[in-house]
CSV table of C-alpha atoms in Angstrom, one decimal:
chain,number,residue,atom,x,y,z
A,62,MET,CA,47.5,19.7,-53.2
A,63,LYS,CA,48.5,20.2,-56.9
A,64,TYR,CA,48.9,17.5,-59.2
A,65,ASN,CA,52.4,15.9,-58.9
A,66,ARG,CA,53.1,13.4,-61.9
A,67,ASP,CA,55.7,11.6,-59.5
A,68,ILE,CA,53.1,11.2,-56.9
A,69,HIS,CA,49.9,10.9,-58.3
A,70,HIS,CA,49.7,8.3,-61.1
A,71,ARG,CA,46.8,9.1,-63.0
A,72,ARG,CA,45.3,6.3,-65.0
A,73,SER,CA,43.7,7.2,-68.4
A,74,ILE,CA,40.3,6.1,-68.8
A,75,ARG,CA,40.7,6.4,-72.7
A,76,LEU,CA,40.2,3.2,-74.8
A,77,GLN,CA,43.9,1.9,-75.3
A,78,GLY,CA,45.0,2.1,-79.0
A,79,TYR,CA,41.7,3.9,-80.2
A,80,ASP,CA,42.1,6.8,-82.6
A,81,TYR,CA,39.8,9.6,-81.2
A,82,SER,CA,39.9,11.5,-84.4
A,83,GLN,CA,38.2,9.0,-86.6
A,84,PRO,CA,34.6,9.7,-87.5
A,85,GLY,CA,32.0,8.6,-84.9
A,86,ALA,CA,29.9,9.8,-82.0
A,87,TYR,CA,31.3,10.6,-78.6
A,88,PHE,CA,29.4,11.1,-75.3
A,89,ILE,CA,31.5,13.6,-73.1
A,90,THR,CA,31.1,14.9,-69.6
A,91,LEU,CA,33.0,17.9,-68.3
A,92,CYS,CA,33.0,18.9,-64.8
A,93,ILE,CA,33.4,22.0,-63.0
A,94,ASP,CA,36.4,22.3,-60.6
A,95,LYS,CA,35.5,21.0,-57.2
A,96,ARG,CA,32.0,20.4,-58.3
A,97,GLU,CA,31.3,24.0,-57.6
A,98,CYS,CA,27.7,24.6,-58.9
A,99,LEU,CA,28.8,27.5,-60.9
A,100,LEU,CA,26.7,27.0,-64.0
A,101,GLY,CA,23.2,27.4,-62.6
A,102,ASP,CA,20.4,25.9,-60.7
A,103,ILE,CA,17.6,23.3,-61.2
A,104,GLN,CA,14.0,24.5,-60.3
A,105,GLU,CA,11.2,22.2,-60.7
A,106,GLN,CA,13.2,20.0,-62.9
A,107,THR,CA,14.3,23.0,-65.3
A,108,VAL,CA,17.8,24.0,-65.8
A,109,ILE,CA,18.1,27.9,-65.0
A,110,LEU,CA,21.5,28.8,-66.2
A,111,SER,CA,23.8,31.5,-64.6
A,112,ARG,CA,25.6,33.9,-66.7
A,113,TYR,CA,28.3,31.3,-66.5
A,114,GLY,CA,26.1,28.8,-67.8
A,115,GLU,CA,25.1,31.0,-70.6
A,116,VAL,CA,28.9,31.2,-71.6
A,117,VAL,CA,29.4,27.6,-71.6
A,118,ASP,CA,25.9,27.3,-74.0
A,119,PHE,CA,27.3,29.8,-76.1
A,120,ASN,CA,30.9,28.1,-76.4
A,121,TRP,CA,29.2,24.9,-77.1
A,122,PHE,CA,27.2,25.9,-80.0
A,123,ASN,CA,30.0,27.9,-81.4
A,124,LEU,CA,32.2,24.6,-81.5
A,125,THR,CA,30.5,23.9,-84.9
A,126,LYS,CA,32.1,27.4,-86.3
A,127,ILE,CA,35.5,26.8,-85.0
A,128,TYR,CA,35.4,22.9,-85.9
A,129,PRO,CA,33.3,23.0,-88.9
A,130,SER,CA,33.9,19.0,-89.2
A,131,ILE,CA,31.7,18.3,-86.2
A,132,GLN,CA,28.0,18.1,-85.3
A,133,LEU,CA,26.5,18.5,-82.1
A,134,ASP,CA,23.8,16.3,-80.8
A,135,SER,CA,22.1,16.1,-77.3
A,136,PHE,CA,23.4,18.6,-74.7
A,137,VAL,CA,22.4,19.6,-71.2
A,138,ILE,CA,24.3,22.1,-68.8
A,139,MET,CA,23.9,21.1,-65.1
A,140,PRO,CA,24.9,23.1,-62.4
A,141,ASN,CA,28.5,21.6,-61.9
A,142,HIS,CA,28.7,19.6,-65.2
A,143,ILE,CA,27.6,19.3,-68.9
A,144,HIS,CA,26.8,16.3,-71.0
A,145,GLY,CA,27.0,16.3,-74.8
A,146,ILE,CA,27.3,14.3,-77.8
A,147,ILE,CA,29.7,15.4,-80.2
A,148,ILE,CA,29.8,13.7,-83.7
A,149,LEU,CA,33.2,13.9,-85.8
A,150,THR,CA,32.3,13.8,-89.4
A,151,ASP,CA,35.9,13.4,-90.9
A,152,TYR,CA,39.4,13.0,-89.4
A,153,SER,CA,40.1,16.9,-89.3
A,154,HIS,CA,40.4,17.0,-85.4
A,155,ASN,CA,40.9,15.0,-82.3
A,156,LEU,CA,38.1,14.9,-79.6
A,157,SER,CA,40.6,15.9,-77.0
A,158,GLU,CA,41.4,19.1,-79.2
A,159,ILE,CA,37.7,20.1,-79.5
A,160,ILE,CA,37.2,19.6,-75.7
A,161,ARG,CA,40.3,21.7,-74.8
A,162,GLY,CA,38.8,24.4,-77.1
A,163,LEU,CA,35.3,24.5,-75.4
A,164,LYS,CA,37.0,24.5,-71.9
A,165,THR,CA,39.6,27.1,-72.8
A,166,PHE,CA,37.0,29.5,-74.5
A,167,SER,CA,34.5,29.1,-71.8
A,168,ALA,CA,37.0,29.3,-68.8
A,169,ARG,CA,38.6,32.6,-70.3
A,170,ARG,CA,35.2,34.3,-70.8
A,171,ILE,CA,34.0,33.1,-67.2
A,172,ASN,CA,37.1,34.6,-65.7
A,173,GLN,CA,36.8,37.7,-67.3
A,174,LEU,CA,33.1,38.0,-66.0
A,175,ARG,CA,34.4,37.1,-62.4
A,176,SER,CA,37.4,39.6,-62.8
A,177,LEU,CA,39.9,36.8,-62.2
A,178,SER,CA,42.8,35.4,-63.9
A,179,GLY,CA,44.1,32.0,-64.2
A,180,ILE,CA,41.5,30.4,-62.1
A,181,SER,CA,40.6,26.8,-62.8
A,182,ILE,CA,36.9,26.5,-64.0
A,183,TRP,CA,37.1,23.0,-65.2
A,184,GLN,CA,38.3,19.8,-63.5
A,185,ARG,CA,41.3,18.4,-65.5
A,186,GLY,CA,40.5,15.9,-68.1
A,187,TYR,CA,36.8,14.8,-69.2
A,188,TYR,CA,34.9,11.7,-69.4
A,189,GLU,CA,34.0,10.2,-72.7
A,190,HIS,CA,32.3,7.2,-74.2
A,191,ILE,CA,32.6,6.1,-77.9
A,192,ILE,CA,28.9,5.7,-79.3
A,193,ARG,CA,28.9,2.4,-81.1
A,194,ASN,CA,25.2,1.9,-82.3
A,195,GLU,CA,21.9,3.5,-82.4
A,196,THR,CA,20.5,1.7,-79.5
A,197,THR,CA,23.2,3.2,-77.3
A,198,LEU,CA,23.0,6.6,-79.0
A,199,THR,CA,19.1,6.8,-78.0
A,200,LYS,CA,19.9,5.7,-74.3
A,201,ILE,CA,22.5,8.3,-74.0
A,202,GLN,CA,20.2,10.9,-75.6
A,203,GLU,CA,17.6,10.0,-73.1
A,204,TYR,CA,20.1,10.0,-70.3
A,205,ILE,CA,21.2,13.6,-71.3
A,206,LEU,CA,17.7,14.9,-71.7
A,207,ASN,CA,16.4,13.6,-68.5
A,208,ASN,CA,19.4,14.5,-66.4
A,209,PRO,CA,17.5,17.8,-64.8
A,210,TYR,CA,14.7,15.5,-63.6
A,211,ASN,CA,17.2,13.3,-61.8
A,212,TRP,CA,19.3,16.1,-60.4
A,213,GLN,CA,18.6,15.4,-56.7
A,214,LYS,CA,19.6,11.8,-57.1
A,215,ASP,CA,22.6,12.6,-59.5
A,216,GLU,CA,26.1,11.5,-58.3
A,217,MET,CA,27.3,15.0,-59.3
A,218,HIS,CA,24.8,16.6,-56.8
A,219,PRO,CA,26.6,18.6,-53.9
A,220,SER,CA,24.8,16.4,-51.4
A,221,GLN,CA,26.6,13.3,-52.9
A,222,LYS,CA,29.9,12.9,-50.9
A,223,PHE,CA,31.7,9.9,-52.5
A,224,PRO,CA,34.8,10.7,-54.7
A,225,ILE,CA,33.8,11.0,-58.3
A,226,SER,CA,36.6,8.8,-59.4
A,227,GLN,CA,34.7,6.0,-57.9
A,228,LYS,CA,32.2,6.1,-60.6
A,229,PHE,CA,34.7,5.5,-63.6
A,230,ASN,CA,35.2,1.8,-63.3
A,231,ILE,CA,32.2,0.0,-64.7
A,232,LYS,CA,33.0,-2.1,-67.7
A,233,LEU,CA,30.6,-2.5,-70.6
A,234,ASN,CA,30.7,-5.4,-73.2
A,235,ASP,CA,32.3,-2.9,-75.8
A,236,ASN,CA,35.5,-2.6,-73.6
A,237,SER,CA,34.8,1.2,-72.7
A,238,THR,CA,33.5,2.7,-69.3
A,239,LEU,CA,30.5,4.5,-68.3
A,240,PRO,CA,29.7,6.2,-65.2
A,241,MET,CA,27.6,4.1,-62.7
A,242,ASN,CA,24.5,6.1,-63.1
A,243,LEU,CA,24.5,5.8,-67.0
A,244,SER,CA,25.6,2.2,-67.2
A,245,SER,CA,22.5,1.2,-65.1
A,246,GLN,CA,20.4,2.7,-67.8
A,247,LEU,CA,21.9,1.4,-70.8
């Protein structure tokens, strides 16, 4: 069923009143539509990218050319989602604009490779967490780097049957949310 604003009342997980264009570090997660393992595979705890995963990899690192006021930190492409840290160095761009660019550029190219047009690649929206201190930054960097090692137990693994929406309700002491699997490590 397609999204209908009158029927589906989507609740934003964004921090109310927060300016997402202000300088800072942001942990982001983007998921492939329907959790399809489109971006690659994990073999012996190593990510093996598909050609679609290579497109996402290229577009991630190309973000600094399109948005020169950002820096990229830790990043991993998993079979059906990506995790990364984006650092905004000034007020030039809003985080959602940067994410929209990444999703648009990569989806357009993936659909070209698939000889398809207008097919959703990414789930609507994205997950983000405002990184407020060095301790949290270090823990999130470790989480990102260790993600391939934990793939079989990952909530995004195809063997996990519960809805993704259930994982976005953990409150932290800084009034933001993290997925269950990350919040247990912070």
